[in-house]
Amino acid sequence: MPLFRRLILPLLFLLTSHTHAEQALQLTAEIAAPHNLSIGAVPPPTPVVELLPDPSREVKDDLPPIPTIDLTTPPDDLWQRMRNGFSMPDLDSPLVADRQAWYLNRPDLLKRIFERSRRYLHHIVDELEKRGMPTELALLPIVESSFNPLAYSSARALGMWQFIPSTGKNYKLQQNWWFDQRRDIVASTSAALDYLQYIYEMHGDWHLALASYNWGEGAVGRAVAKNRAKGMPTDYLSLKMPGETRYYVPKLQAIKNIIAQPQLFGISLDPIPNRPYFGTVERSENMDVALAARLAEIPVEEFIALNPAYSRPVMPGTANSPLVLPAEKVQTFLANLQNHEAQDKPLTAWLTHKLKKGEKLEGVASRYGISAARLKQLNGINARTKVTPGFALLVPGKDAIGHEDIAARLPQTPAKPPRATKWKKGKGKAKGVAVKIRKPAVKPKKR
């Protein structure tokens, strides 16, 4: 019996193992085969995989928020707003470095220009953005006039944008005995941008447009045509042009570079608030310059700086130009004007005196308490003026406020442009000696 058991047990173990192996193979085949489940059939269980936590995905409340930049919010500094709108191609020329050095060697001049520009820059940048024009053009008055609205050149160009009389008339800038809109901040800016748009559309190139602004679009057009006929390039740097025009665009590029990266050049730019410096008030009646300044509660110098178009102490209502006042003084002016008119006070204290036969200017001046020289200045009288009986003279009334002081401060368009001076090297024995030649300069400005 023990021998039988020793023989049969291993045999049973082998049979059992074989049966389990067949069942395992069958089960594996069933799992691997696609399931054709009928309604109500229960699919095999899906294995559950438990992922370990990822420390990098954990949210911690103590972490600082990620800083963001809202590009739709305008910057507080007008200089930065201007930089954001720079879109004109840079000019690659050694003359740019030359002009940069020229400006950087005159830090006091730059400081005065930037300080003067604070009154006008916001308005110019605003107008450029409305038209979709490069904001570098807001720096053009630095090249033209150092942002001086009273600047007058030997070519009879006047104002911040330096319009000559003919181009000023073409762009509807009024010029008469009372005022000259080439000096008007709002009107001249609008005219300058109109002109720049026109010459850009003509040439399709901002460098050529700027050359046209200085030299004249006709002259630039002829220079381009001449190069094209010779199979030569027609870009700004390839054209033959006067020296002033050759340096014109490099000057603007130099100023742009300084404004773009003042720290690189060791320049400190005082921030300019990115808000309007001035507002405007429409009017239709004559008004004294001194009274307008008093009603706005600002110095006469500030009033004239914002309203430089007027040549006389009385601003005619027919000027079709609004008063320009510091933005924070507009409501002050309106309230004081309402109070002034409620008291039935006049808006002007100046009178018109018609010259009688036998009257002399000295006698008229003495009668109204003003010097003969000031009377001539107020009325634009010079050596070429024919003063005959019936000539209408503007004279101060008894209530005129500080008429001598006002008359001295008002801008006047010179009857004759100042003569420019050219410097040439002498051809004598002493080499390099500069000889001053008194000779009118050739000014290429055709505006």
XYZ file of N, CA and C in Angstrom, residues 171-291:
363
model
N -1.879 125.998 -46.715
C -2.487 125.172 -45.669
C -3.370 125.993 -44.732
N -3.898 127.109 -45.279
C -4.938 127.923 -44.638
C -4.512 128.497 -43.290
N -3.252 128.866 -43.182
C -2.776 129.564 -41.987
C -2.874 131.064 -42.261
N -3.797 131.739 -41.566
C -4.028 133.162 -41.787
C -2.818 133.987 -41.342
N -2.498 135.011 -42.130
C -1.378 135.907 -41.820
C -1.816 137.334 -42.120
N -1.964 138.139 -41.074
C -2.367 139.521 -41.273
C -1.779 140.417 -40.181
N -2.245 141.646 -40.143
C -1.714 142.650 -39.214
C -1.928 142.249 -37.762
N -3.019 141.542 -37.487
C -3.387 141.206 -36.115
C -2.709 139.942 -35.595
N -2.568 138.971 -36.450
C -2.036 137.682 -35.988
C -1.452 136.905 -37.155
N -0.651 135.912 -36.818
C -0.037 135.041 -37.825
C -0.164 133.608 -37.324
N -1.021 132.832 -37.992
C -1.284 131.472 -37.529
C -0.117 130.516 -37.749
N 0.926 130.947 -38.412
C 2.125 130.107 -38.479
C 2.739 129.955 -37.083
N 2.410 130.899 -36.195
C 2.860 130.799 -34.803
C 1.833 130.102 -33.924
N 0.628 129.904 -34.407
C -0.443 129.297 -33.610
C -0.127 127.822 -33.351
N -0.176 127.413 -32.087
C 0.223 126.046 -31.717
C -0.686 125.004 -32.367
N -1.989 125.180 -32.220
C -2.945 124.187 -32.716
C -3.023 124.215 -34.241
N -3.186 125.407 -34.817
C -3.349 125.515 -36.271
C -2.092 125.088 -37.019
N -0.925 125.518 -36.549
C 0.312 125.172 -37.269
C 0.634 123.687 -37.152
N 0.314 123.075 -36.015
C 0.544 121.631 -35.868
C -0.330 120.848 -36.842
N -1.590 121.237 -36.940
C -2.491 120.564 -37.876
C -1.990 120.719 -39.312
N -1.554 121.924 -39.668
C -1.057 122.171 -41.025
C 0.220 121.382 -41.298
N 1.121 121.325 -40.318
C 2.387 120.599 -40.500
C 2.142 119.110 -40.716
N 1.217 118.537 -39.949
C 0.939 117.107 -40.106
C 0.226 116.829 -41.427
N -0.633 117.759 -41.853
C -1.252 117.620 -43.179
C -0.174 117.589 -44.266
N 0.765 118.498 -44.153
C 1.829 118.591 -45.159
C 2.722 117.351 -45.132
N 3.066 116.883 -43.949
C 3.907 115.686 -43.833
C 3.207 114.460 -44.413
N 1.903 114.349 -44.166
C 1.155 113.236 -44.754
C 1.174 113.313 -46.278
N 1.006 114.508 -46.789
C 0.973 114.705 -48.244
C 2.296 114.300 -48.889
N 3.420 114.760 -48.338
C 4.710 114.445 -48.969
C 5.129 113.000 -48.711
N 4.627 112.389 -47.630
C 4.908 110.962 -47.438
C 4.163 110.132 -48.483
N 2.901 110.481 -48.724
C 2.133 109.762 -49.744
C 2.749 109.965 -51.133
N 3.377 111.099 -51.343
C 4.015 111.381 -52.630
C 5.232 110.483 -52.852
N 6.068 110.325 -51.814
C 7.329 109.591 -51.962
C 7.269 108.161 -51.429
N 6.341 107.874 -50.506
C 6.271 106.545 -49.909
C 7.464 106.211 -49.045
N 8.147 107.231 -48.543
C 9.373 107.032 -47.765
C 9.495 108.210 -46.797
N 9.640 107.901 -45.494
C 9.667 108.983 -44.505
C 10.929 109.826 -44.607
N 12.050 109.227 -44.958
C 13.282 110.015 -45.078
C 13.171 111.009 -46.236
N 12.580 110.577 -47.335
C 12.374 111.489 -48.460
C 11.316 112.538 -48.124
N 10.319 112.148 -47.341
C 9.302 113.113 -46.924
C 9.925 114.207 -46.060
N 10.810 113.816 -45.152
C 11.477 114.799 -44.297
C 12.403 115.699 -45.115
N 13.091 115.115 -46.084
C 13.926 115.932 -46.967
C 13.066 116.946 -47.720
N 11.872 116.529 -48.126
C 10.950 117.431 -48.818
C 10.469 118.539 -47.894
N 10.260 118.220 -46.637
C 9.815 119.233 -45.673
C 10.862 120.343 -45.556
N 12.124 119.978 -45.672
C 13.203 120.957 -45.565
C 13.555 121.601 -46.904
N 13.639 120.810 -47.950
C 14.154 121.256 -49.245
C 13.042 121.585 -50.234
N 11.880 120.995 -50.041
C 10.773 121.150 -50.974
C 10.526 119.869 -51.745
N 9.242 119.502 -51.889
C 8.935 118.225 -52.538
C 9.342 118.211 -54.008
N 9.295 119.389 -54.652
C 9.699 119.453 -56.052
C 11.179 119.165 -56.234
N 11.997 119.740 -55.355
C 13.447 119.531 -55.443
C 13.805 118.072 -55.189
N 13.158 117.467 -54.198
C 13.421 116.054 -53.904
C 12.956 115.186 -55.066
N 11.804 115.504 -55.627
C 11.299 114.740 -56.766
C 12.253 114.780 -57.950
N 12.834 115.946 -58.201
C 13.786 116.063 -59.318
C 15.069 115.280 -59.037
N 15.523 115.312 -57.781
C 16.732 114.557 -57.418
C 16.501 113.055 -57.563
N 15.312 112.599 -57.179
C 14.969 111.177 -57.321
C 14.929 110.793 -58.800
N 14.289 111.629 -59.617
C 14.178 111.341 -61.052
C 15.561 111.310 -61.715
N 16.436 112.198 -61.286
C 17.792 112.245 -61.851
C 18.557 110.962 -61.546
N 18.470 110.494 -60.301
C 19.150 109.244 -59.939
C 18.548 108.051 -60.664
N 17.226 108.050 -60.767
C 16.560 106.926 -61.429
C 16.983 106.848 -62.898
N 17.105 107.992 -63.545
C 17.509 108.013 -64.952
C 18.925 107.476 -65.143
N 19.761 107.620 -64.127
C 21.138 107.130 -64.195
C 21.278 105.706 -63.675
N 20.146 105.101 -63.282
C 20.196 103.752 -62.733
C 20.801 103.707 -61.344
N 20.744 104.819 -60.636
C 21.318 104.907 -59.289
C 20.224 104.748 -58.242
N 20.581 104.388 -56.994
C 19.582 104.280 -55.925
C 18.891 105.627 -55.689
N 17.666 105.558 -55.219
C 16.891 106.788 -55.023
C 16.541 107.026 -53.556
N 17.257 106.363 -52.644
C 16.998 106.590 -51.228
C 17.636 107.908 -50.784
N 17.300 108.328 -49.586
C 17.746 109.622 -49.053
C 19.259 109.781 -49.101
N 19.995 108.762 -48.670
C 21.451 108.858 -48.588
C 22.117 108.886 -49.961
N 21.395 108.470 -50.997
C 21.988 108.398 -52.341
C 21.743 109.651 -53.169
N 20.887 110.554 -52.685
C 20.550 111.745 -53.461
C 21.571 112.860 -53.243
N 21.759 113.667 -54.271
C 22.571 114.872 -54.151
C 21.667 115.987 -53.658
N 22.063 116.645 -52.565
C 21.207 117.650 -51.944
C 22.051 118.698 -51.224
N 21.451 119.830 -50.850
C 22.187 120.858 -50.105
C 22.647 120.336 -48.747
N 23.672 120.982 -48.203
C 24.229 120.552 -46.921
C 23.214 120.558 -45.801
N 22.338 121.567 -45.762
C 21.350 121.633 -44.686
C 20.418 120.425 -44.724
N 19.991 120.061 -45.929
C 19.101 118.904 -46.072
C 19.841 117.605 -45.784
N 21.127 117.557 -46.142
C 21.938 116.363 -45.874
C 22.017 116.089 -44.376
N 22.046 117.146 -43.566
C 22.128 116.981 -42.117
C 20.749 116.918 -41.447
N 19.699 117.173 -42.204
C 18.369 117.346 -41.616
C 17.845 116.070 -40.959
N 17.795 114.980 -41.722
C 17.296 113.716 -41.170
C 18.243 113.154 -40.112
N 19.577 113.219 -40.292
C 20.467 112.788 -39.205
C 20.227 113.523 -37.889
N 19.849 114.800 -37.954
C 19.532 115.534 -36.723
C 18.344 114.896 -36.009
N 17.291 114.611 -36.780
C 16.109 113.998 -36.173
C 16.438 112.614 -35.631
N 17.221 111.832 -36.375
C 17.609 110.497 -35.910
C 18.439 110.597 -34.634
N 19.316 111.581 -34.548
C 20.142 111.762 -33.350
C 19.270 112.065 -32.136
N 18.297 112.956 -32.307
C 17.385 113.281 -31.203
C 16.569 112.056 -30.818
N 16.100 111.304 -31.814
C 15.339 110.082 -31.535
C 16.171 109.110 -30.710
N 17.429 108.917 -31.080
C 18.301 107.995 -30.342
C 18.474 108.431 -28.890
N 18.632 109.728 -28.682
C 18.817 110.249 -27.321
C 17.557 110.037 -26.490
N 16.396 110.278 -27.092
C 15.129 110.097 -26.369
C 14.867 108.615 -26.121
N 15.230 107.764 -27.076
C 14.970 106.325 -26.945
C 15.778 105.710 -25.809
N 17.023 106.132 -25.645
C 17.897 105.558 -24.613
C 18.698 106.662 -23.918
N 18.039 107.499 -23.155
C 18.758 108.624 -22.524
C 19.865 108.179 -21.578
N 19.654 107.045 -20.871
C 20.673 106.577 -19.926
C 21.969 106.230 -20.651
N 21.834 105.698 -21.859
C 23.011 105.316 -22.636
C 23.895 106.519 -22.938
N 23.262 107.685 -23.059
C 24.006 108.899 -23.396
C 24.242 109.798 -22.183
N 23.890 109.300 -21.010
C 24.106 110.090 -19.801
C 23.167 111.269 -19.674
N 21.982 111.160 -20.275
C 20.994 112.235 -20.237
C 19.887 111.869 -19.250
N 19.494 112.825 -18.438
C 18.381 112.620 -17.513
C 17.163 113.379 -18.040
N 16.149 112.627 -18.421
C 14.916 113.230 -18.936
C 13.893 113.347 -17.813
N 13.513 114.561 -17.479
C 12.455 114.729 -16.490
C 11.146 114.210 -17.078
N 10.396 113.394 -16.327
C 9.128 112.866 -16.858
C 8.170 113.995 -17.225
N 7.412 113.769 -18.277
C 6.343 114.687 -18.669
C 5.026 113.955 -18.450
N 4.123 114.488 -17.624
C 2.852 113.796 -17.378
C 2.112 113.518 -18.682
N 1.613 112.307 -18.804
C 0.899 111.902 -20.015
C -0.562 112.345 -19.928
N -0.734 113.643 -19.930
C -2.079 114.237 -19.928
C -2.001 115.600 -20.622
N -3.127 116.105 -21.119
C -3.092 117.373 -21.855
C -2.540 118.510 -20.998
N -1.644 119.276 -21.598
C -1.120 120.451 -20.894
C -2.099 121.610 -21.000
N -2.803 121.690 -22.140
C -3.705 122.827 -22.331
C -5.062 122.384 -22.851
N -6.024 123.290 -22.701
C -7.351 123.131 -23.271
C -7.670 124.374 -24.082
N -8.763 124.351 -24.823
C -9.111 125.494 -25.672
C -10.492 126.029 -25.318
N -10.669 127.326 -25.557
C -11.943 128.004 -25.306
C -12.318 128.777 -26.564
N -13.469 128.460 -27.138
C -13.935 129.178 -28.322
C -14.426 130.573 -27.923
N -14.246 131.534 -28.820
C -14.691 132.902 -28.544
C -15.046 133.576 -29.865
N -15.798 134.666 -29.782
C -16.207 135.371 -30.998
C -16.093 136.887 -30.850
N -15.586 137.365 -29.700
C -15.474 138.802 -29.466
C -14.015 139.209 -29.298
N -13.747 140.496 -29.560
C -12.410 141.020 -29.315
C -12.106 140.966 -27.823
N -10.845 140.706 -27.486
C -10.456 140.628 -26.075
C -8.995 141.023 -25.922
N -8.706 141.738 -24.843
C -7.329 142.124 -24.558
C -6.507 140.924 -24.110
N -5.261 140.876 -24.542
C -4.344 139.826 -24.106
C -4.181 139.864 -22.591
N -3.981 141.070 -22.046
C -3.761 141.208 -20.601
C -4.983 140.759 -19.810
N -6.176 141.082 -20.306
C -7.397 140.684 -19.602
C -7.561 139.167 -19.630
